[in-house]
């Protein structure tokens, strides 16, 4: 069992949590939590995230690497658990094609025509998705751009208003 004790031998090191390892005499493993707290609170911006007991600096990308590793392991465990413990009995409904809400029919081949409404939905998504993608960076840097940035973005929005008005006139937003 690990035992924690505050190390107050050295000045400036009084916030380091020292952990004694069982079976190892005189050896402690510690990390200076005060430096990590200051970094997270913004007191020591630009300095190292923390120091190990021996003075070796901790790389700032270690936390990112650990987070990515944990995310990968959680994703892998989820996929493997679904594969190992999930039901594997195929039936007619699971093997049927899903055709965007249309009932699949046996005589419908690869040359079957879908209603134009599905393609209009895809085009509307692309138009408005592109508009939002370009609006985010503009909104972030709005105050640095001045009047010219406002003019450029208003021109962009007006150009994208044309397909919006077209879809509205064609009643593309009515799903009856």
PDB file of C-alpha atoms in Angstrom:
ATOM      1  CA  UNK A   1       0.000   0.000   0.000  1.00  0.00           C
ATOM      2  CA  UNK A   2       1.330   3.443  -0.886  1.00  0.00           C
ATOM      3  CA  UNK A   3       1.690   5.936   1.923  1.00  0.00           C
ATOM      4  CA  UNK A   4       1.587   9.670   1.184  1.00  0.00           C
ATOM      5  CA  UNK A   5       3.419  12.221   3.309  1.00  0.00           C
ATOM      6  CA  UNK A   6       4.173  15.900   2.895  1.00  0.00           C
ATOM      7  CA  UNK A   7       7.858  16.584   2.281  1.00  0.00           C
ATOM      8  CA  UNK A   8       8.914  19.811   4.001  1.00  0.00           C
ATOM      9  CA  UNK A   9      12.692  19.262   4.033  1.00  0.00           C
ATOM     10  CA  UNK A  10      13.558  21.665   1.201  1.00  0.00           C
ATOM     11  CA  UNK A  11      12.322  25.243   0.939  1.00  0.00           C
ATOM     12  CA  UNK A  12      10.039  25.702  -2.028  1.00  0.00           C
ATOM     13  CA  UNK A  13       9.358  21.965  -2.170  1.00  0.00           C
ATOM     14  CA  UNK A  14       6.809  21.915   0.637  1.00  0.00           C
ATOM     15  CA  UNK A  15       3.874  21.210  -1.673  1.00  0.00           C
ATOM     16  CA  UNK A  16       5.407  18.161  -3.312  1.00  0.00           C
ATOM     17  CA  UNK A  17       3.491  14.999  -2.513  1.00  0.00           C
ATOM     18  CA  UNK A  18       5.988  12.261  -1.744  1.00  0.00           C
ATOM     19  CA  UNK A  19       4.929   8.639  -1.944  1.00  0.00           C
ATOM     20  CA  UNK A  20       6.954   5.926  -0.239  1.00  0.00           C
ATOM     21  CA  UNK A  21       7.220   2.711  -2.181  1.00  0.00           C
ATOM     22  CA  UNK A  22       6.808  -0.473  -0.131  1.00  0.00           C
ATOM     23  CA  UNK A  23       9.928  -2.591   0.116  1.00  0.00           C
ATOM     24  CA  UNK A  24      12.267   0.190  -1.057  1.00  0.00           C
ATOM     25  CA  UNK A  25      14.153   1.952   1.731  1.00  0.00           C
ATOM     26  CA  UNK A  26      14.773   5.666   1.428  1.00  0.00           C
ATOM     27  CA  UNK A  27      13.290   5.967  -2.073  1.00  0.00           C
ATOM     28  CA  UNK A  28      10.333   8.246  -2.683  1.00  0.00           C
ATOM     29  CA  UNK A  29       8.535   9.127  -5.861  1.00  0.00           C
ATOM     30  CA  UNK A  30       6.953  12.544  -6.001  1.00  0.00           C
ATOM     31  CA  UNK A  31       5.616  15.259  -8.206  1.00  0.00           C
ATOM     32  CA  UNK A  32       5.358  18.943  -7.441  1.00  0.00           C
ATOM     33  CA  UNK A  33       1.622  19.604  -7.406  1.00  0.00           C
ATOM     34  CA  UNK A  34       2.136  23.306  -6.688  1.00  0.00           C
ATOM     35  CA  UNK A  35       3.672  23.903 -10.126  1.00  0.00           C
ATOM     36  CA  UNK A  36       0.852  22.001 -11.804  1.00  0.00           C
ATOM     37  CA  UNK A  37      -1.720  24.034  -9.873  1.00  0.00           C
ATOM     38  CA  UNK A  38      -0.028  27.296 -10.819  1.00  0.00           C
ATOM     39  CA  UNK A  39       0.069  26.223 -14.468  1.00  0.00           C
ATOM     40  CA  UNK A  40      -3.614  25.334 -14.482  1.00  0.00           C
ATOM     41  CA  UNK A  41      -4.493  28.595 -12.716  1.00  0.00           C
ATOM     42  CA  UNK A  42      -2.396  30.597 -15.174  1.00  0.00           C
ATOM     43  CA  UNK A  43       0.223  31.849 -12.706  1.00  0.00           C
ATOM     44  CA  UNK A  44       3.246  30.377 -14.432  1.00  0.00           C
ATOM     45  CA  UNK A  45       2.254  30.688 -18.083  1.00  0.00           C
ATOM     46  CA  UNK A  46       5.061  29.696 -20.393  1.00  0.00           C
ATOM     47  CA  UNK A  47       6.891  27.729 -17.706  1.00  0.00           C
ATOM     48  CA  UNK A  48       7.042  23.984 -17.354  1.00  0.00           C
ATOM     49  CA  UNK A  49       3.904  22.133 -16.355  1.00  0.00           C
ATOM     50  CA  UNK A  50       5.570  20.469 -13.408  1.00  0.00           C
ATOM     51  CA  UNK A  51       8.756  18.879 -12.201  1.00  0.00           C
ATOM     52  CA  UNK A  52       9.490  15.400 -11.071  1.00  0.00           C
ATOM     53  CA  UNK A  53      11.384  14.982  -7.791  1.00  0.00           C
ATOM     54  CA  UNK A  54      14.777  14.806  -9.463  1.00  0.00           C
ATOM     55  CA  UNK A  55      14.189  18.128 -11.235  1.00  0.00           C
ATOM     56  CA  UNK A  56      13.453  16.588 -14.620  1.00  0.00           C
ATOM     57  CA  UNK A  57      10.860  18.690 -16.444  1.00  0.00           C
ATOM     58  CA  UNK A  58       7.629  17.028 -17.479  1.00  0.00           C
ATOM     59  CA  UNK A  59       6.805  17.367 -21.163  1.00  0.00           C
ATOM     60  CA  UNK A  60       3.620  19.353 -21.764  1.00  0.00           C
ATOM     61  CA  UNK A  61       2.451  16.858 -24.380  1.00  0.00           C
ATOM     62  CA  UNK A  62       2.377  13.954 -21.926  1.00  0.00           C
ATOM     63  CA  UNK A  63      -1.140  14.890 -20.788  1.00  0.00           C
ATOM     64  CA  UNK A  64      -2.337  15.040 -24.399  1.00  0.00           C
ATOM     65  CA  UNK A  65      -0.766  11.669 -25.148  1.00  0.00           C
ATOM     66  CA  UNK A  66      -2.388  10.119 -22.085  1.00  0.00           C
ATOM     67  CA  UNK A  67      -5.788  11.550 -23.059  1.00  0.00           C
ATOM     68  CA  UNK A  68      -5.497  10.182 -26.614  1.00  0.00           C
ATOM     69  CA  UNK A  69      -4.425   6.802 -25.278  1.00  0.00           C
ATOM     70  CA  UNK A  70      -7.376   6.626 -22.870  1.00  0.00           C
ATOM     71  CA  UNK A  71      -9.803   7.680 -25.627  1.00  0.00           C
ATOM     72  CA  UNK A  72      -8.421   5.010 -27.953  1.00  0.00           C
ATOM     73  CA  UNK A  73      -8.669   2.312 -25.297  1.00  0.00           C
ATOM     74  CA  UNK A  74     -12.265   3.288 -24.433  1.00  0.00           C
ATOM     75  CA  UNK A  75     -13.243   3.218 -28.121  1.00  0.00           C
ATOM     76  CA  UNK A  76     -11.546  -0.128 -28.673  1.00  0.00           C
ATOM     77  CA  UNK A  77     -13.163  -1.650 -25.583  1.00  0.00           C
ATOM     78  CA  UNK A  78     -16.591  -0.429 -26.747  1.00  0.00           C
ATOM     79  CA  UNK A  79     -16.199  -1.916 -30.217  1.00  0.00           C
ATOM     80  CA  UNK A  80     -14.856  -5.207 -28.900  1.00  0.00           C
ATOM     81  CA  UNK A  81     -17.606  -5.461 -26.259  1.00  0.00           C
ATOM     82  CA  UNK A  82     -20.274  -4.930 -28.913  1.00  0.00           C
ATOM     83  CA  UNK A  83     -18.670  -7.549 -31.130  1.00  0.00           C
ATOM     84  CA  UNK A  84     -18.217 -10.119 -28.354  1.00  0.00           C
ATOM     85  CA  UNK A  85     -21.443  -9.660 -26.399  1.00  0.00           C
ATOM     86  CA  UNK A  86     -23.876  -8.353 -29.027  1.00  0.00           C
ATOM     87  CA  UNK A  87     -26.543 -10.509 -30.691  1.00  0.00           C
ATOM     88  CA  UNK A  88     -25.373 -12.083 -33.930  1.00  0.00           C
ATOM     89  CA  UNK A  89     -28.581 -13.644 -35.225  1.00  0.00           C
ATOM     90  CA  UNK A  90     -29.184 -12.331 -38.752  1.00  0.00           C
ATOM     91  CA  UNK A  91     -32.784 -11.883 -39.820  1.00  0.00           C
ATOM     92  CA  UNK A  92     -34.681 -10.499 -42.788  1.00  0.00           C
ATOM     93  CA  UNK A  93     -35.025  -6.966 -41.382  1.00  0.00           C
ATOM     94  CA  UNK A  94     -31.322  -6.647 -40.526  1.00  0.00           C
ATOM     95  CA  UNK A  95     -30.279  -7.804 -43.982  1.00  0.00           C
ATOM     96  CA  UNK A  96     -32.724  -5.518 -45.824  1.00  0.00           C
ATOM     97  CA  UNK A  97     -31.469  -2.391 -47.546  1.00  0.00           C
ATOM     98  CA  UNK A  98     -32.395   0.928 -45.989  1.00  0.00           C
ATOM     99  CA  UNK A  99     -33.291   3.342 -48.755  1.00  0.00           C
ATOM    100  CA  UNK A 100     -33.690   6.753 -47.100  1.00  0.00           C
ATOM    101  CA  UNK A 101     -37.129   6.112 -45.681  1.00  0.00           C
ATOM    102  CA  UNK A 102     -38.589   4.451 -48.789  1.00  0.00           C
ATOM    103  CA  UNK A 103     -39.864   0.940 -48.359  1.00  0.00           C
ATOM    104  CA  UNK A 104     -37.471  -1.466 -50.084  1.00  0.00           C
ATOM    105  CA  UNK A 105     -39.230  -3.469 -52.753  1.00  0.00           C
ATOM    106  CA  UNK A 106     -37.958  -6.676 -54.346  1.00  0.00           C
ATOM    107  CA  UNK A 107     -38.338  -5.363 -57.922  1.00  0.00           C
ATOM    108  CA  UNK A 108     -36.405  -2.157 -57.236  1.00  0.00           C
ATOM    109  CA  UNK A 109     -33.016  -2.557 -58.874  1.00  0.00           C
ATOM    110  CA  UNK A 110     -29.879  -0.474 -59.003  1.00  0.00           C
ATOM    111  CA  UNK A 111     -31.484   1.785 -61.643  1.00  0.00           C
ATOM    112  CA  UNK A 112     -34.354   2.817 -59.361  1.00  0.00           C
ATOM    113  CA  UNK A 113     -35.050   6.527 -59.105  1.00  0.00           C
ATOM    114  CA  UNK A 114     -35.178   8.289 -55.787  1.00  0.00           C
ATOM    115  CA  UNK A 115     -37.395  11.305 -55.290  1.00  0.00           C
ATOM    116  CA  UNK A 116     -35.687  14.621 -56.032  1.00  0.00           C
ATOM    117  CA  UNK A 117     -36.486  15.752 -52.487  1.00  0.00           C
ATOM    118  CA  UNK A 118     -33.545  13.686 -51.171  1.00  0.00           C
ATOM    119  CA  UNK A 119     -31.093  15.402 -53.497  1.00  0.00           C
ATOM    120  CA  UNK A 120     -32.479  18.829 -52.597  1.00  0.00           C
ATOM    121  CA  UNK A 121     -31.920  18.020 -48.935  1.00  0.00           C
ATOM    122  CA  UNK A 122     -28.299  17.115 -49.648  1.00  0.00           C
ATOM    123  CA  UNK A 123     -27.741  20.319 -51.631  1.00  0.00           C
ATOM    124  CA  UNK A 124     -29.335  22.442 -48.904  1.00  0.00           C
ATOM    125  CA  UNK A 125     -27.088  20.825 -46.314  1.00  0.00           C
ATOM    126  CA  UNK A 126     -23.970  21.558 -48.355  1.00  0.00           C
ATOM    127  CA  UNK A 127     -24.917  25.201 -48.938  1.00  0.00           C
ATOM    128  CA  UNK A 128     -25.748  25.971 -45.322  1.00  0.00           C
ATOM    129  CA  UNK A 129     -22.912  23.880 -43.907  1.00  0.00           C
ATOM    130  CA  UNK A 130     -20.369  25.789 -45.983  1.00  0.00           C
ATOM    131  CA  UNK A 131     -21.908  29.063 -44.853  1.00  0.00           C
ATOM    132  CA  UNK A 132     -21.586  28.143 -41.185  1.00  0.00           C
ATOM    133  CA  UNK A 133     -18.012  26.900 -41.639  1.00  0.00           C
ATOM    134  CA  UNK A 134     -16.983  30.289 -43.013  1.00  0.00           C
ATOM    135  CA  UNK A 135     -19.003  32.269 -40.458  1.00  0.00           C
ATOM    136  CA  UNK A 136     -17.207  30.811 -37.415  1.00  0.00           C
ATOM    137  CA  UNK A 137     -13.703  32.174 -38.151  1.00  0.00           C
ATOM    138  CA  UNK A 138     -15.187  35.503 -39.203  1.00  0.00           C
ATOM    139  CA  UNK A 139     -17.124  35.788 -35.940  1.00  0.00           C
ATOM    140  CA  UNK A 140     -13.991  35.048 -33.918  1.00  0.00           C
ATOM    141  CA  UNK A 141     -11.930  37.743 -35.642  1.00  0.00           C
ATOM    142  CA  UNK A 142     -14.781  40.233 -36.093  1.00  0.00           C
ATOM    143  CA  UNK A 143     -13.251  43.109 -34.118  1.00  0.00           C
ATOM    144  CA  UNK A 144      -9.819  42.861 -35.795  1.00  0.00           C
ATOM    145  CA  UNK A 145     -11.187  43.010 -39.349  1.00  0.00           C
ATOM    146  CA  UNK A 146     -13.015  46.302 -39.211  1.00  0.00           C
ATOM    147  CA  UNK A 147     -15.449  47.524 -41.854  1.00  0.00           C
ATOM    148  CA  UNK A 148     -13.766  45.677 -44.726  1.00  0.00           C
ATOM    149  CA  UNK A 149     -14.286  42.318 -43.002  1.00  0.00           C
ATOM    150  CA  UNK A 150     -17.917  43.189 -42.392  1.00  0.00           C
ATOM    151  CA  UNK A 151     -18.367  44.122 -46.069  1.00  0.00           C
ATOM    152  CA  UNK A 152     -16.756  40.873 -47.269  1.00  0.00           C
ATOM    153  CA  UNK A 153     -18.888  38.712 -44.969  1.00  0.00           C
ATOM    154  CA  UNK A 154     -22.099  40.528 -45.885  1.00  0.00           C
ATOM    155  CA  UNK A 155     -21.306  39.950 -49.561  1.00  0.00           C
ATOM    156  CA  UNK A 156     -20.710  36.262 -48.801  1.00  0.00           C
ATOM    157  CA  UNK A 157     -24.004  35.955 -46.915  1.00  0.00           C
ATOM    158  CA  UNK A 158     -25.862  37.721 -49.731  1.00  0.00           C
ATOM    159  CA  UNK A 159     -24.405  35.295 -52.273  1.00  0.00           C
ATOM    160  CA  UNK A 160     -25.552  32.366 -50.162  1.00  0.00           C
ATOM    161  CA  UNK A 161     -28.975  33.938 -49.698  1.00  0.00           C
ATOM    162  CA  UNK A 162     -29.683  33.259 -53.385  1.00  0.00           C
ATOM    163  CA  UNK A 163     -29.932  29.450 -52.985  1.00  0.00           C
ATOM    164  CA  UNK A 164     -31.840  29.952 -49.729  1.00  0.00           C
ATOM    165  CA  UNK A 165     -34.446  32.079 -51.502  1.00  0.00           C
ATOM    166  CA  UNK A 166     -34.577  29.525 -54.343  1.00  0.00           C
ATOM    167  CA  UNK A 167     -35.244  26.658 -51.929  1.00  0.00           C
ATOM    168  CA  UNK A 168     -37.840  28.724 -50.096  1.00  0.00           C
ATOM    169  CA  UNK A 169     -39.609  29.622 -53.356  1.00  0.00           C
ATOM    170  CA  UNK A 170     -39.632  25.959 -54.417  1.00  0.00           C
ATOM    171  CA  UNK A 171     -41.131  25.075 -51.021  1.00  0.00           C
ATOM    172  CA  UNK A 172     -38.137  22.930 -50.173  1.00  0.00           C
ATOM    173  CA  UNK A 173     -38.698  23.417 -46.467  1.00  0.00           C
ATOM    174  CA  UNK A 174     -42.207  21.890 -46.572  1.00  0.00           C
ATOM    175  CA  UNK A 175     -42.101  18.139 -45.896  1.00  0.00           C
ATOM    176  CA  UNK A 176     -45.714  17.204 -46.585  1.00  0.00           C
TER     177      UNK A 176
END
